[in-house]
mmCIF file of C-alpha atoms in Angstrom:
data_model
loop_
_atom_site.group_PDB
_atom_site.id
_atom_site.type_symbol
_atom_site.label_atom_id
_atom_site.label_comp_id
_atom_site.label_asym_id
_atom_site.label_seq_id
_atom_site.Cartn_x
_atom_site.Cartn_y
_atom_site.Cartn_z
ATOM 1 C CA UNK N 2 0.000 0.000 0.000
ATOM 2 C CA UNK N 3 2.862 2.360 0.844
ATOM 3 C CA UNK N 4 4.471 1.645 -2.517
ATOM 4 C CA UNK N 5 1.290 2.623 -4.360
ATOM 5 C CA UNK N 6 1.193 5.958 -2.561
ATOM 6 C CA UNK N 7 4.833 6.505 -3.295
ATOM 7 C CA UNK N 8 4.336 5.629 -6.951
ATOM 8 C CA UNK N 9 1.321 7.878 -7.176
ATOM 9 C CA UNK N 10 3.183 10.766 -5.549
ATOM 10 C CA UNK N 11 6.089 10.236 -7.918
ATOM 11 C CA UNK N 12 3.675 10.330 -10.835
ATOM 12 C CA UNK N 13 2.199 13.585 -9.564
ATOM 13 C CA UNK N 14 5.670 15.114 -9.191
ATOM 14 C CA UNK N 15 6.670 14.034 -12.699
ATOM 15 C CA UNK N 16 3.422 15.407 -14.117
ATOM 16 C CA UNK N 17 3.942 18.761 -12.395
ATOM 17 C CA UNK N 18 7.549 18.953 -13.588
ATOM 18 C CA UNK N 19 6.465 18.244 -17.163
ATOM 19 C CA UNK N 20 3.775 20.897 -16.981
ATOM 20 C CA UNK N 21 6.171 23.446 -15.488
ATOM 21 C CA UNK N 22 8.663 22.778 -18.286
ATOM 22 C CA UNK N 23 5.892 23.280 -20.826
ATOM 23 C CA UNK N 24 4.958 26.601 -19.227
ATOM 24 C CA UNK N 25 8.598 27.756 -19.255
ATOM 25 C CA UNK N 26 8.993 26.772 -22.900
ATOM 26 C CA UNK N 27 5.746 28.500 -23.805
ATOM 27 C CA UNK N 28 6.794 31.687 -21.998
ATOM 28 C CA UNK N 29 10.190 31.723 -23.713
ATOM 29 C CA UNK N 30 8.536 31.472 -27.129
ATOM 30 C CA UNK N 31 6.335 34.501 -26.493
ATOM 31 C CA UNK N 32 7.320 37.854 -27.974
ATOM 32 C CA UNK N 33 6.965 39.838 -24.756
ATOM 33 C CA UNK N 34 9.297 37.449 -22.959
ATOM 34 C CA UNK N 35 11.941 37.781 -25.663
ATOM 35 C CA UNK N 36 11.597 41.578 -25.730
ATOM 36 C CA UNK N 37 12.119 41.850 -21.988
ATOM 37 C CA UNK N 38 14.652 39.108 -21.308
ATOM 38 C CA UNK N 39 16.149 38.305 -24.692
ATOM 39 C CA UNK N 40 16.226 34.973 -26.500
ATOM 40 C CA UNK N 41 18.963 33.484 -24.333
ATOM 41 C CA UNK N 42 17.443 34.263 -20.959
ATOM 42 C CA UNK N 43 18.414 31.657 -18.429
ATOM 43 C CA UNK N 44 20.951 30.988 -15.707
ATOM 44 C CA UNK N 45 24.082 33.122 -15.994
ATOM 45 C CA UNK N 46 26.271 30.130 -15.237
ATOM 46 C CA UNK N 47 25.227 28.591 -18.539
ATOM 47 C CA UNK N 48 26.022 31.732 -20.554
ATOM 48 C CA UNK N 49 29.523 32.661 -19.393
ATOM 49 C CA UNK N 50 32.644 30.761 -18.446
ATOM 50 C CA UNK N 51 34.137 30.948 -14.952
ATOM 51 C CA UNK N 52 36.747 33.623 -15.791
ATOM 52 C CA UNK N 53 34.104 35.940 -17.237
ATOM 53 C CA UNK N 54 31.871 35.436 -14.214
ATOM 54 C CA UNK N 55 34.780 36.237 -11.880
ATOM 55 C CA UNK N 56 35.630 39.367 -13.869
ATOM 56 C CA UNK N 57 32.013 40.567 -13.862
ATOM 57 C CA UNK N 58 31.705 39.854 -10.127
ATOM 58 C CA UNK N 59 34.983 41.612 -9.337
ATOM 59 C CA UNK N 60 34.142 44.713 -11.365
ATOM 60 C CA UNK N 61 30.617 44.949 -9.959
ATOM 61 C CA UNK N 62 31.966 44.492 -6.407
ATOM 62 C CA UNK N 63 34.568 47.195 -6.952
ATOM 63 C CA UNK N 64 31.901 49.556 -8.332
ATOM 64 C CA UNK N 65 29.601 48.861 -5.379
ATOM 65 C CA UNK N 66 32.456 49.488 -2.919
ATOM 66 C CA UNK N 67 33.390 52.741 -4.656
ATOM 67 C CA UNK N 68 29.766 53.890 -4.639
ATOM 68 C CA UNK N 69 29.297 53.064 -0.933
ATOM 69 C CA UNK N 70 32.566 54.828 -0.120
ATOM 70 C CA UNK N 71 31.392 58.025 -1.795
ATOM 71 C CA UNK N 72 27.916 57.841 -0.297
ATOM 72 C CA UNK N 73 29.394 57.142 3.158
ATOM 73 C CA UNK N 74 31.690 60.150 2.919
ATOM 74 C CA UNK N 75 28.769 62.317 1.828
ATOM 75 C CA UNK N 76 26.613 61.111 4.734
ATOM 76 C CA UNK N 77 29.434 61.652 7.253
ATOM 77 C CA UNK N 78 30.047 65.143 5.871
ATOM 78 C CA UNK N 79 26.349 65.963 6.124
ATOM 79 C CA UNK N 80 26.126 64.815 9.751
ATOM 80 C CA UNK N 81 29.353 66.591 10.722
ATOM 81 C CA UNK N 82 28.322 69.728 8.876
ATOM 82 C CA UNK N 83 24.980 69.689 10.668
ATOM 83 C CA UNK N 84 26.698 69.551 14.063
ATOM 84 C CA UNK N 85 29.073 72.292 12.977
ATOM 85 C CA UNK N 86 26.161 74.536 11.938
ATOM 86 C CA UNK N 87 24.395 73.850 15.227
ATOM 87 C CA UNK N 88 27.518 74.896 17.143
ATOM 88 C CA UNK N 89 27.802 78.090 15.106
ATOM 89 C CA UNK N 90 24.110 78.836 15.670
ATOM 90 C CA UNK N 91 24.570 78.266 19.408
ATOM 91 C CA UNK N 92 27.661 80.460 19.533
ATOM 92 C CA UNK N 93 26.042 83.350 17.618
ATOM 93 C CA UNK N 94 22.896 83.228 19.743
ATOM 94 C CA UNK N 95 20.394 81.757 17.335
ATOM 95 C CA UNK N 96 19.998 78.769 19.644
ATOM 96 C CA UNK N 97 19.757 79.065 23.421
ATOM 97 C CA UNK N 98 20.561 75.896 25.367
ATOM 98 C CA UNK N 99 19.195 75.488 28.884
ATOM 99 C CA UNK N 100 22.281 73.760 30.315
ATOM 100 C CA UNK N 101 20.692 73.287 33.746
ATOM 101 C CA UNK N 102 17.860 71.328 32.182
ATOM 102 C CA UNK N 103 20.317 69.274 30.100
ATOM 103 C CA UNK N 104 22.339 68.459 33.236
ATOM 104 C CA UNK N 105 19.179 67.521 35.149
ATOM 105 C CA UNK N 106 18.027 65.202 32.336
ATOM 106 C CA UNK N 107 21.464 63.584 32.052
ATOM 107 C CA UNK N 108 21.601 62.938 35.796
ATOM 108 C CA UNK N 109 18.091 61.470 35.673
ATOM 109 C CA UNK N 110 19.143 59.136 32.856
ATOM 110 C CA UNK N 111 22.262 58.101 34.820
ATOM 111 C CA UNK N 112 20.122 57.192 37.833
ATOM 112 C CA UNK N 113 17.784 55.096 35.683
ATOM 113 C CA UNK N 114 20.734 53.286 34.110
ATOM 114 C CA UNK N 115 22.236 52.547 37.530
ATOM 115 C CA UNK N 116 18.933 51.131 38.760
ATOM 116 C CA UNK N 117 18.546 48.908 35.708
ATOM 117 C CA UNK N 118 22.121 47.591 35.700
ATOM 118 C CA UNK N 119 22.089 46.295 39.288
ATOM 119 C CA UNK N 120 19.829 43.372 38.383
ATOM 120 C CA UNK N 121 19.626 41.575 35.035
ATOM 121 C CA UNK N 122 16.439 41.731 33.010
ATOM 122 C CA UNK N 123 13.834 38.997 33.163
ATOM 123 C CA UNK N 124 14.804 37.645 29.713
ATOM 124 C CA UNK N 125 18.472 37.357 30.696
ATOM 125 C CA UNK N 126 17.625 35.616 33.953
ATOM 126 C CA UNK N 127 15.368 33.141 32.147
ATOM 127 C CA UNK N 128 18.065 32.285 29.582
ATOM 128 C CA UNK N 129 20.702 31.872 32.299
ATOM 129 C CA UNK N 130 18.413 29.601 34.314
ATOM 130 C CA UNK N 131 17.673 27.487 31.229
ATOM 131 C CA UNK N 132 21.359 27.093 30.358
ATOM 132 C CA UNK N 133 22.194 26.161 33.968
ATOM 133 C CA UNK N 134 19.508 23.464 33.931
ATOM 134 C CA UNK N 135 20.731 22.105 30.575
ATOM 135 C CA UNK N 136 24.356 22.023 31.685
ATOM 136 C CA UNK N 137 23.411 20.433 35.009
ATOM 137 C CA UNK N 138 21.600 17.618 33.198
ATOM 138 C CA UNK N 139 24.564 17.123 30.840
ATOM 139 C CA UNK N 140 26.949 17.118 33.797
ATOM 140 C CA UNK N 141 24.892 14.523 35.631
ATOM 141 C CA UNK N 142 24.622 12.353 32.504
ATOM 142 C CA UNK N 143 28.368 12.551 31.918
ATOM 143 C CA UNK N 144 29.039 11.699 35.542
ATOM 144 C CA UNK N 145 26.714 8.693 35.460
ATOM 145 C CA UNK N 146 28.419 7.352 32.330
ATOM 146 C CA UNK N 147 31.872 7.604 33.925
ATOM 147 C CA UNK N 148 31.477 6.833 37.646
ATOM 148 C CA UNK N 149 35.209 6.244 38.181
ATOM 149 C CA UNK N 150 36.265 9.597 36.777
ATOM 150 C CA UNK N 151 35.974 12.743 38.809
ATOM 151 C CA UNK N 152 34.444 15.259 36.463
#
């Protein structure tokens, strides 16, 4: 009975594979497919040899790195320039900073951080307890397998 189900499932898989191949062939023969993807659309590994693939990958990686380098420098310059303009605006009087309020807020944040760091969070405690239980069981199993050894 199990062999019949297996045979039937294999038949279904083969049927679906045949149908999917027919659909792919049909789509490749259509004009719109050829206009968008070209006549030789398929896996790149079949089109180019290994050296060409390595060259294309190396050049595209270099271009991506160069682009990210330029964009990163631009972003860093924008952030730094923004801080610089804020400092100039503060110095010339366009921005007034209430330093007492800033100090009060910083001290309040320090107190909250000190309170939260004295005891670990509930998630951390749960994970630690779980790992202790797992290691204790492993230790006891190892000890029972080797009663003569002092582990």
